[in-house]
Amino acid sequence: SDASFLGLLLLMALGYTITRQHLMRRERQLLWGFFLLYLLFGLLHSMCSSPVHCQGFLLAFYIVKFLITFCIIVAMNANIERLRAGHLDVPSPNPTQLYLKLMILHNIRWAFFAVLVFPIILMFVEVAVLSWEQAWVGPLLQEMLYLFVFVLIGYTFRYHRPLPAAHPSEQEPLTGPADNDEPGGDQGQDGANVVPMGVGGDGDASQQLEEGQLGGGGAW
């Protein structure tokens, strides 16, 4: 159970299903390598009979656990800094997505901090405070710690109802009548061009009629 829990924390620290959907090949190899070494040295330590070999297996077991813990810290801080900078492996991330994913990583970091620090505090309490008659308190507190961490992780990954998407307005903008600024003349209501008087057409005929009346040589 301890190995599975550390593997889960390492996956979440790497951002799997939080900031990205796939891990790189080297990250998968590193994850499986740590997991197998952790299980191997744990089994060898539990089955060994020689004190010298048992100490060597125990030392190797804690070294692998320390490396896993170090990778969790580095990967989690790197992903938090990426989210703070606004980088997310989606086409167009919005501030709401960045905030929710940042809160998820913050809760995971607090859970990991509790798992990392609380056993050290509990060890000092068992040595300095508790008596042999109260030895059951230590395992009880440790199990309560893991229960709290599991509840916190479950609450962090609870279902969020998706927000409704904002639809654009269906109303079309009102447009007024377009003005015709062409040099060919103004345009009336029926679309025909209005030609001003005195410029070709009927204006020339009126001018010729007036000249004929003044000269007396009209056909009247």
mmCIF file of C-alpha atoms in Angstrom:
data_model
loop_
_atom_site.group_PDB
_atom_site.id
_atom_site.type_symbol
_atom_site.label_atom_id
_atom_site.label_comp_id
_atom_site.label_asym_id
_atom_site.label_seq_id
_atom_site.Cartn_x
_atom_site.Cartn_y
_atom_site.Cartn_z
ATOM 1 C CA SER A 1 0.000 0.000 0.000
ATOM 2 C CA ASP A 2 2.871 2.358 0.751
ATOM 3 C CA ALA A 3 4.395 1.752 -2.692
ATOM 4 C CA SER A 4 1.048 2.287 -4.416
ATOM 5 C CA PHE A 5 0.520 5.526 -2.523
ATOM 6 C CA LEU A 6 3.980 6.830 -3.447
ATOM 7 C CA GLY A 7 3.375 5.857 -7.073
ATOM 8 C CA LEU A 8 0.068 7.734 -7.030
ATOM 9 C CA LEU A 9 1.735 10.841 -5.582
ATOM 10 C CA LEU A 10 4.485 10.648 -8.213
ATOM 11 C CA LEU A 11 1.932 10.412 -11.033
ATOM 12 C CA MET A 12 0.004 13.408 -9.726
ATOM 13 C CA ALA A 13 3.220 15.377 -9.203
ATOM 14 C CA LEU A 14 4.194 14.736 -12.830
ATOM 15 C CA GLY A 15 0.854 16.252 -13.855
ATOM 16 C CA TYR A 16 -0.690 13.072 -15.259
ATOM 17 C CA THR A 17 -4.381 13.769 -16.107
ATOM 18 C CA ILE A 18 -3.981 17.221 -14.508
ATOM 19 C CA THR A 19 -1.815 19.246 -16.864
ATOM 20 C CA ARG A 20 -1.328 16.607 -19.583
ATOM 21 C CA GLN A 21 -2.830 13.303 -20.700
ATOM 22 C CA HIS A 22 0.369 11.369 -21.457
ATOM 23 C CA LEU A 23 3.789 10.915 -19.900
ATOM 24 C CA MET A 24 7.011 10.942 -21.845
ATOM 25 C CA ARG A 25 8.853 7.696 -22.428
ATOM 26 C CA ARG A 26 11.694 8.540 -20.033
ATOM 27 C CA GLU A 27 9.232 9.477 -17.304
ATOM 28 C CA ARG A 28 7.421 6.158 -17.675
ATOM 29 C CA GLN A 29 10.704 4.267 -17.483
ATOM 30 C CA LEU A 30 11.726 6.205 -14.387
ATOM 31 C CA LEU A 31 8.376 5.559 -12.734
ATOM 32 C CA TRP A 32 8.438 1.806 -13.349
ATOM 33 C CA GLY A 33 12.102 1.574 -12.329
ATOM 34 C CA PHE A 34 11.498 3.256 -8.973
ATOM 35 C CA PHE A 35 8.406 1.162 -8.342
ATOM 36 C CA LEU A 36 10.162 -2.146 -9.058
ATOM 37 C CA LEU A 37 13.240 -1.233 -7.008
ATOM 38 C CA TYR A 38 11.063 -0.154 -4.089
ATOM 39 C CA LEU A 39 9.175 -3.455 -4.105
ATOM 40 C CA LEU A 40 12.339 -5.506 -4.643
ATOM 41 C CA PHE A 41 14.327 -4.083 -1.745
ATOM 42 C CA GLY A 42 11.269 -4.154 0.500
ATOM 43 C CA LEU A 43 10.747 -7.882 -0.178
ATOM 44 C CA LEU A 44 14.436 -8.687 0.238
ATOM 45 C CA HIS A 45 14.527 -6.876 3.573
ATOM 46 C CA SER A 46 11.463 -8.706 4.842
ATOM 47 C CA MET A 47 12.785 -12.138 3.811
ATOM 48 C CA CYS A 48 16.473 -11.792 4.727
ATOM 49 C CA SER A 49 17.960 -13.650 7.700
ATOM 50 C CA SER A 50 21.499 -12.275 7.866
ATOM 51 C CA PRO A 51 21.850 -9.011 9.829
ATOM 52 C CA VAL A 52 24.485 -7.682 7.434
ATOM 53 C CA HIS A 53 22.344 -8.264 4.369
ATOM 54 C CA CYS A 54 19.237 -6.951 6.119
ATOM 55 C CA GLN A 55 20.962 -3.659 6.881
ATOM 56 C CA GLY A 56 22.125 -3.363 3.270
ATOM 57 C CA PHE A 57 18.636 -4.048 1.917
ATOM 58 C CA LEU A 58 17.119 -1.595 4.379
ATOM 59 C CA LEU A 59 19.612 1.099 3.358
ATOM 60 C CA ALA A 60 18.879 0.531 -0.331
ATOM 61 C CA PHE A 61 15.142 0.607 0.417
ATOM 62 C CA TYR A 62 15.383 4.014 2.103
ATOM 63 C CA ILE A 63 17.627 5.375 -0.661
ATOM 64 C CA VAL A 64 15.020 4.464 -3.290
ATOM 65 C CA LYS A 65 12.282 5.979 -1.151
ATOM 66 C CA PHE A 66 14.300 9.169 -0.751
ATOM 67 C CA LEU A 67 14.795 9.389 -4.540
ATOM 68 C CA ILE A 68 11.052 8.947 -5.123
ATOM 69 C CA THR A 69 10.330 11.658 -2.557
ATOM 70 C CA PHE A 70 12.842 14.000 -4.183
ATOM 71 C CA CYS A 71 11.302 13.435 -7.634
ATOM 72 C CA ILE A 72 7.837 14.174 -6.243
ATOM 73 C CA ILE A 73 8.998 17.493 -4.761
ATOM 74 C CA VAL A 74 10.817 18.607 -7.926
ATOM 75 C CA ALA A 75 8.044 17.581 -10.334
ATOM 76 C CA MET A 76 5.279 19.143 -8.232
ATOM 77 C CA ASN A 77 7.058 22.483 -7.840
ATOM 78 C CA ALA A 78 7.858 22.548 -11.573
ATOM 79 C CA ASN A 79 4.209 21.968 -12.538
ATOM 80 C CA ILE A 80 2.986 24.599 -10.078
ATOM 81 C CA GLU A 81 5.386 27.156 -11.561
ATOM 82 C CA ARG A 82 4.223 26.267 -15.077
ATOM 83 C CA LEU A 83 0.605 26.847 -14.103
ATOM 84 C CA ARG A 84 1.450 30.135 -12.410
ATOM 85 C CA ALA A 85 3.131 31.244 -15.636
ATOM 86 C CA GLY A 86 -0.028 30.323 -17.576
ATOM 87 C CA HIS A 87 1.396 27.327 -19.458
ATOM 88 C CA LEU A 88 -0.970 24.412 -20.026
ATOM 89 C CA ASP A 89 -0.934 21.673 -22.671
ATOM 90 C CA VAL A 90 -4.295 22.654 -24.175
ATOM 91 C CA PRO A 91 -4.964 24.783 -27.279
ATOM 92 C CA SER A 92 -6.469 27.803 -25.492
ATOM 93 C CA PRO A 93 -6.376 27.608 -21.664
ATOM 94 C CA ASN A 94 -8.633 29.989 -19.773
ATOM 95 C CA PRO A 95 -7.991 31.445 -16.295
ATOM 96 C CA THR A 96 -10.648 29.199 -14.699
ATOM 97 C CA GLN A 97 -8.913 26.012 -15.861
ATOM 98 C CA LEU A 98 -5.525 27.275 -14.688
ATOM 99 C CA TYR A 99 -6.915 28.213 -11.266
ATOM 100 C CA LEU A 100 -8.648 24.857 -10.705
ATOM 101 C CA LYS A 101 -5.586 22.850 -11.716
ATOM 102 C CA LEU A 102 -3.382 25.040 -9.548
ATOM 103 C CA MET A 103 -5.646 24.384 -6.547
ATOM 104 C CA ILE A 104 -5.442 20.632 -7.236
ATOM 105 C CA LEU A 105 -1.645 20.693 -7.149
ATOM 106 C CA HIS A 106 -1.675 22.836 -3.986
ATOM 107 C CA ASN A 107 -3.890 20.295 -2.195
ATOM 108 C CA ILE A 108 -1.659 17.437 -3.359
ATOM 109 C CA ARG A 109 1.387 19.288 -2.055
ATOM 110 C CA TRP A 110 -0.217 19.759 1.376
ATOM 111 C CA ALA A 111 -1.132 16.055 1.483
ATOM 112 C CA PHE A 112 2.419 15.073 0.571
ATOM 113 C CA PHE A 113 3.808 17.461 3.183
ATOM 114 C CA ALA A 114 1.617 15.833 5.837
ATOM 115 C CA VAL A 115 2.758 12.336 4.821
ATOM 116 C CA LEU A 116 6.379 13.479 4.878
ATOM 117 C CA VAL A 117 6.436 15.375 8.183
ATOM 118 C CA PHE A 118 3.818 13.707 10.379
ATOM 119 C CA PRO A 119 5.652 10.344 10.807
ATOM 120 C CA ILE A 120 8.730 12.205 12.097
ATOM 121 C CA ILE A 121 6.618 14.078 14.647
ATOM 122 C CA LEU A 122 4.848 10.861 15.582
ATOM 123 C CA MET A 123 8.155 9.116 16.207
ATOM 124 C CA PHE A 124 9.212 11.789 18.698
ATOM 125 C CA VAL A 125 5.802 11.593 20.401
ATOM 126 C CA GLU A 126 6.075 7.819 20.773
ATOM 127 C CA VAL A 127 9.552 8.086 22.291
ATOM 128 C CA ALA A 128 9.085 11.113 24.565
ATOM 129 C CA VAL A 129 5.395 11.199 25.473
ATOM 130 C CA LEU A 130 3.687 7.838 25.128
ATOM 131 C CA SER A 131 4.298 4.929 27.487
ATOM 132 C CA TRP A 132 4.244 1.241 26.626
ATOM 133 C CA GLU A 133 0.596 1.087 27.715
ATOM 134 C CA GLN A 134 -0.229 3.755 25.128
ATOM 135 C CA ALA A 135 1.606 2.134 22.232
ATOM 136 C CA TRP A 136 -1.683 1.720 20.358
ATOM 137 C CA VAL A 137 -1.953 5.503 19.932
ATOM 138 C CA GLY A 138 0.894 5.644 17.380
ATOM 139 C CA PRO A 139 -0.627 3.240 14.811
ATOM 140 C CA LEU A 140 -4.035 4.842 15.337
ATOM 141 C CA LEU A 141 -2.682 8.329 14.553
ATOM 142 C CA GLN A 142 -0.818 7.042 11.521
ATOM 143 C CA GLU A 143 -3.935 5.358 10.108
ATOM 144 C CA MET A 144 -5.937 8.534 10.765
ATOM 145 C CA LEU A 145 -3.300 10.480 8.853
ATOM 146 C CA TYR A 146 -3.610 8.244 5.802
ATOM 147 C CA LEU A 147 -7.404 8.429 6.034
ATOM 148 C CA PHE A 148 -7.214 12.229 6.070
ATOM 149 C CA VAL A 149 -4.868 12.239 3.063
ATOM 150 C CA PHE A 150 -7.116 9.892 1.068
ATOM 151 C CA VAL A 151 -10.190 12.006 1.859
ATOM 152 C CA LEU A 152 -8.322 15.168 0.849
ATOM 153 C CA ILE A 153 -7.245 13.658 -2.480
ATOM 154 C CA GLY A 154 -10.758 12.368 -3.141
ATOM 155 C CA TYR A 155 -12.237 15.776 -2.339
ATOM 156 C CA THR A 156 -9.670 17.448 -4.594
ATOM 157 C CA PHE A 157 -10.657 15.298 -7.573
ATOM 158 C CA ARG A 158 -14.394 15.640 -6.976
ATOM 159 C CA TYR A 159 -16.726 16.227 -9.902
ATOM 160 C CA HIS A 160 -17.094 19.836 -11.025
ATOM 161 C CA ARG A 161 -20.155 20.795 -13.007
ATOM 162 C CA PRO A 162 -18.982 22.405 -16.268
ATOM 163 C CA LEU A 163 -19.707 26.103 -16.608
ATOM 164 C CA PRO A 164 -22.166 27.103 -19.392
ATOM 165 C CA ALA A 165 -20.409 28.448 -22.452
ATOM 166 C CA ALA A 166 -21.052 32.062 -23.351
ATOM 167 C CA HIS A 167 -22.936 32.221 -26.675
ATOM 168 C CA PRO A 168 -22.639 35.281 -28.916
ATOM 169 C CA SER A 169 -25.701 37.511 -29.312
ATOM 170 C CA GLU A 170 -28.085 36.426 -32.039
ATOM 171 C CA GLN A 171 -29.273 39.954 -32.772
ATOM 172 C CA GLU A 172 -27.884 41.409 -35.968
ATOM 173 C CA PRO A 173 -26.660 44.997 -35.866
ATOM 174 C CA LEU A 174 -29.055 47.530 -37.352
ATOM 175 C CA THR A 175 -27.662 49.192 -40.457
ATOM 176 C CA GLY A 176 -28.991 52.431 -41.899
ATOM 177 C CA PRO A 177 -29.352 53.321 -45.587
ATOM 178 C CA ALA A 178 -26.029 53.536 -47.306
ATOM 179 C CA ASP A 179 -25.064 56.848 -48.776
ATOM 180 C CA ASN A 180 -24.041 56.878 -52.382
ATOM 181 C CA ASP A 181 -21.032 59.099 -52.835
ATOM 182 C CA GLU A 182 -20.358 58.161 -56.435
ATOM 183 C CA PRO A 183 -19.505 61.086 -58.736
ATOM 184 C CA GLY A 184 -22.184 60.044 -61.213
ATOM 185 C CA GLY A 185 -24.884 61.902 -59.291
ATOM 186 C CA ASP A 186 -27.314 61.355 -56.385
ATOM 187 C CA GLN A 187 -29.597 58.350 -56.287
ATOM 188 C CA GLY A 188 -33.318 58.625 -55.607
ATOM 189 C CA GLN A 189 -35.653 56.268 -53.830
ATOM 190 C CA ASP A 190 -36.293 54.174 -56.928
ATOM 191 C CA GLY A 191 -32.600 53.751 -57.645
ATOM 192 C CA ALA A 192 -32.511 56.078 -60.694
ATOM 193 C CA ASN A 193 -29.796 58.683 -61.023
ATOM 194 C CA VAL A 194 -30.968 62.291 -60.696
ATOM 195 C CA VAL A 195 -29.210 64.554 -63.183
ATOM 196 C CA PRO A 196 -29.002 68.224 -62.163
ATOM 197 C CA MET A 197 -30.446 70.906 -64.440
ATOM 198 C CA GLY A 198 -28.096 72.543 -66.877
ATOM 199 C CA VAL A 199 -25.846 69.554 -67.265
ATOM 200 C CA GLY A 200 -26.879 67.612 -70.392
ATOM 201 C CA GLY A 201 -30.302 66.072 -71.061
ATOM 202 C CA ASP A 202 -33.415 68.275 -70.533
ATOM 203 C CA GLY A 203 -31.278 71.129 -69.259
ATOM 204 C CA ASP A 204 -29.729 71.631 -72.753
ATOM 205 C CA ALA A 205 -33.161 71.669 -74.398
ATOM 206 C CA SER A 206 -34.418 74.370 -71.999
ATOM 207 C CA GLN A 207 -31.413 76.533 -72.727
ATOM 208 C CA GLN A 208 -31.938 76.252 -76.524
ATOM 209 C CA LEU A 209 -35.622 77.185 -76.113
ATOM 210 C CA GLU A 210 -34.759 80.343 -74.193
ATOM 211 C CA GLU A 211 -32.172 81.382 -76.830
ATOM 212 C CA GLY A 212 -34.761 80.942 -79.593
ATOM 213 C CA GLN A 213 -37.308 83.173 -77.837
ATOM 214 C CA LEU A 214 -34.783 85.917 -77.225
ATOM 215 C CA GLY A 215 -33.581 85.872 -80.854
ATOM 216 C CA GLY A 216 -37.072 85.944 -82.388
ATOM 217 C CA GLY A 217 -36.269 83.149 -84.750
ATOM 218 C CA GLY A 218 -38.236 80.488 -82.995
ATOM 219 C CA ALA A 219 -40.669 78.123 -84.640
ATOM 220 C CA TRP A 220 -43.570 79.513 -82.635
#
